XYZ file of C-alpha atoms in Angstrom:
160
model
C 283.564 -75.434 59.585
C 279.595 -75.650 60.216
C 280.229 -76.446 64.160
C 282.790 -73.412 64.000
C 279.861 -70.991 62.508
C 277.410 -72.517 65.301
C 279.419 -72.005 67.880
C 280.613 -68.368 66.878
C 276.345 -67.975 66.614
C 276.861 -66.573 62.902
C 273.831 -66.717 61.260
C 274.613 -65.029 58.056
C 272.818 -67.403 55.447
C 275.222 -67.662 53.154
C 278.581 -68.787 55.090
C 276.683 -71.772 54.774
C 275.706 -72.286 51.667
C 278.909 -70.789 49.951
C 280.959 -73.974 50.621
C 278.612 -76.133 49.625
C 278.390 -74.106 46.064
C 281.610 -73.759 45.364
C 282.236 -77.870 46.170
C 279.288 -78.931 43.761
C 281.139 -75.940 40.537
C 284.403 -78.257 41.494
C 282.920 -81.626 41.832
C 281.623 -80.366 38.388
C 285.086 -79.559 36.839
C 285.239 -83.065 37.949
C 283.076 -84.340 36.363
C 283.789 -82.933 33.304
C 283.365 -86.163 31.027
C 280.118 -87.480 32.289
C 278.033 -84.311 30.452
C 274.408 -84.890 32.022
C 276.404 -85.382 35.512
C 277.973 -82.118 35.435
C 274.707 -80.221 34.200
C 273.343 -81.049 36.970
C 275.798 -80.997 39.528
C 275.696 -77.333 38.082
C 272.284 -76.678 38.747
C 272.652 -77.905 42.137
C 275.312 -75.102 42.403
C 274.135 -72.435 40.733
C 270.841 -73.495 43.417
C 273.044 -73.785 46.338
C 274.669 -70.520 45.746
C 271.824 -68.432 44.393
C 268.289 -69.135 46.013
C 268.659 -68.960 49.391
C 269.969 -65.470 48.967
C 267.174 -64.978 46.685
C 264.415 -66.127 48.724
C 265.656 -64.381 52.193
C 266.056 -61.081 49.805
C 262.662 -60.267 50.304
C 262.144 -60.352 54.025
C 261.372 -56.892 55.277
C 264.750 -55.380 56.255
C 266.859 -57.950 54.530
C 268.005 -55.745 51.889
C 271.495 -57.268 52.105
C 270.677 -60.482 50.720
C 269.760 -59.270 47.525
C 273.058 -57.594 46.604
C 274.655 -60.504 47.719
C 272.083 -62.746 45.473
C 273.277 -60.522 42.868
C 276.861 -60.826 43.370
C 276.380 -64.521 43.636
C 275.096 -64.525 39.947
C 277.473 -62.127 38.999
C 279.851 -64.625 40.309
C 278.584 -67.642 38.736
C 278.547 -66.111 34.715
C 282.312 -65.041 35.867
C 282.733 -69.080 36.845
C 280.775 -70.333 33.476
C 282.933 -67.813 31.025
C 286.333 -68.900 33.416
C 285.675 -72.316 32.806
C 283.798 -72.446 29.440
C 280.286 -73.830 30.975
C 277.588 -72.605 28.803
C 275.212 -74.098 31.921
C 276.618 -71.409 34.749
C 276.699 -68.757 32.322
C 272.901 -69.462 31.273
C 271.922 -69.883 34.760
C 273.888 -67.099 36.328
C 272.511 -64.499 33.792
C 268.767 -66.164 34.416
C 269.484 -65.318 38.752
C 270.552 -61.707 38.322
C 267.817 -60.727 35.861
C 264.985 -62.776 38.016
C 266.811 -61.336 41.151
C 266.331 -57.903 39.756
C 262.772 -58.298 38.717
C 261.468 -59.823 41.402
C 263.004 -56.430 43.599
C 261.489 -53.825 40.677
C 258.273 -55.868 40.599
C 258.587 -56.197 44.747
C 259.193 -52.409 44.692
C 256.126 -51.338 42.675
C 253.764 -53.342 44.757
C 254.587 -51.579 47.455
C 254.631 -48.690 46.152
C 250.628 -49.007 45.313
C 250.455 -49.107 41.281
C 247.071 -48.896 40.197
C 245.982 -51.505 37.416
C 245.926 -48.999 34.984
C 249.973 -48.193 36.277
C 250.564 -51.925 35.691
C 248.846 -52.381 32.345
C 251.372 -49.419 31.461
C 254.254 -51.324 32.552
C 253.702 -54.794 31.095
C 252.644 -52.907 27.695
C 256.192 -51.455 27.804
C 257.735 -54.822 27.885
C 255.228 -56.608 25.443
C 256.369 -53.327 22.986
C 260.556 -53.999 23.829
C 260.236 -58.083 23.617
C 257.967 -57.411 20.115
C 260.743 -55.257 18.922
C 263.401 -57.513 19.993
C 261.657 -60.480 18.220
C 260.981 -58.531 15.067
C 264.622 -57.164 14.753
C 266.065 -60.556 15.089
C 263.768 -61.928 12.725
C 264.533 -58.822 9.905
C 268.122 -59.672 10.902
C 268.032 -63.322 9.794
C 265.405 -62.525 7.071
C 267.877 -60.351 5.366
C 270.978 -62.970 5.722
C 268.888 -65.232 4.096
C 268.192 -63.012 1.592
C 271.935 -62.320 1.046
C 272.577 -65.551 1.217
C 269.874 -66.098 -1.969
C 271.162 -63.220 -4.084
C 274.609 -65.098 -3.262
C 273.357 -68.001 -4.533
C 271.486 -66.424 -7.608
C 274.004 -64.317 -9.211
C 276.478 -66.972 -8.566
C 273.914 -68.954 -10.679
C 273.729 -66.527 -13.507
C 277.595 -66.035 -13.647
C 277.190 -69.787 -14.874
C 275.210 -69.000 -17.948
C 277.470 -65.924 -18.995
C-alpha cells in the first residue's frame, strides 16, 4: 500500500496515517479483555488519526488539513459511541474542540488583537466556565436537597 502511494508520488498526509488508525481502533476491538491494553492502543489511534492532521493544519495554505482533522474527530466519537468506548468518545470530542481552538485562537493572532482585545476574550470564557461550574453545582445542591427533604418527611411520617 505505502510503496503504491510512493510510487504514485501522493503526498497527502493522511493516506498514510489512516491505515495505521483504523488497524490500532481494530487491534483494540481486539483487545477488548485486556482493559489498560486497549486504552492505549486507543490513544495510539485516536494519535495516529488525529495529530498529524492537526499539526500540518496550521501551515500557511494548508487549510485542508484542518477540516479533515475535524472530520477525523468527528469520526472517532462516531467509532467510540459505535462501539461503546468511553476512551474514543473522550478523546475524539477533546481533538475537535482543541482543533477548533487552536484555528479561532490561530485566527485572532493574526488578525492583530490588542491585549486589551484578548483580556476581553478570555474574560468571556472565565464568565461561561464560572457559570457552567456554578449551575452544575446549584444543580446537584438542590438534588441533595431533595434528596434530604426525601429523607426528612419520610422521617416524620414515622412519628405520625
Amino acid at each position: 500500500y505505502y510503496m503504491t502511494l510512493h510510487k504514485n508520488q501522493i503526498t497527502t498526509l493522511e493516506f498514510f496515517t489512516l491505515p495505521i488508525g483504523v488497524g490500532l481502533v481494530v487491534l483494540s476491538v481486539l483487545a477488548a479483555r485486556e482493559k489498560a491494553w486497549r486504552r492505549l492502543v486507543e490513544v495510539a489511534a485516536l494519535a495516529a488519526l488525529f495529530l498529524p492532521s492537526a499539526a500540518f493544519s496550521f501551515l500557511p495554505g494548508q487549510d485542508v488539513h484542518a477540516l479533515t482533522a475535524l472530520i477525523l474527530a468527528l469520526a472517532g466519537i462516531v467509532t467510540g459511541m459505535a462501539l461503546q468506548r468511553r476512551v474514543l468518545i473522550l478523546g475524539g470530542t477533546i481533538a475537535f474542540v482543541s482543533e477548533v481552538l487552536a484555528k479561532a485562537v490561530h485566527w485572532l493572532v493574526l488578525q492583530g488583537l490588542t491585549g486589551a482585545h484578548w483580556g476581553m476574550i478570555l474574560g468571556g470564557f472565565m464568565i461561561v466556565a464560572v457559570g457552567l461550574f456554578e449551575s452544575r453545582k446549584l444543580a446537584f445542591v438542590r438534588d441533595r436537597a431533595m434528596r434530604l427533604k426525601g429523607s426528612v418527611q419520610e422521617y416524620a411520617a414515622r412519628w405520625k
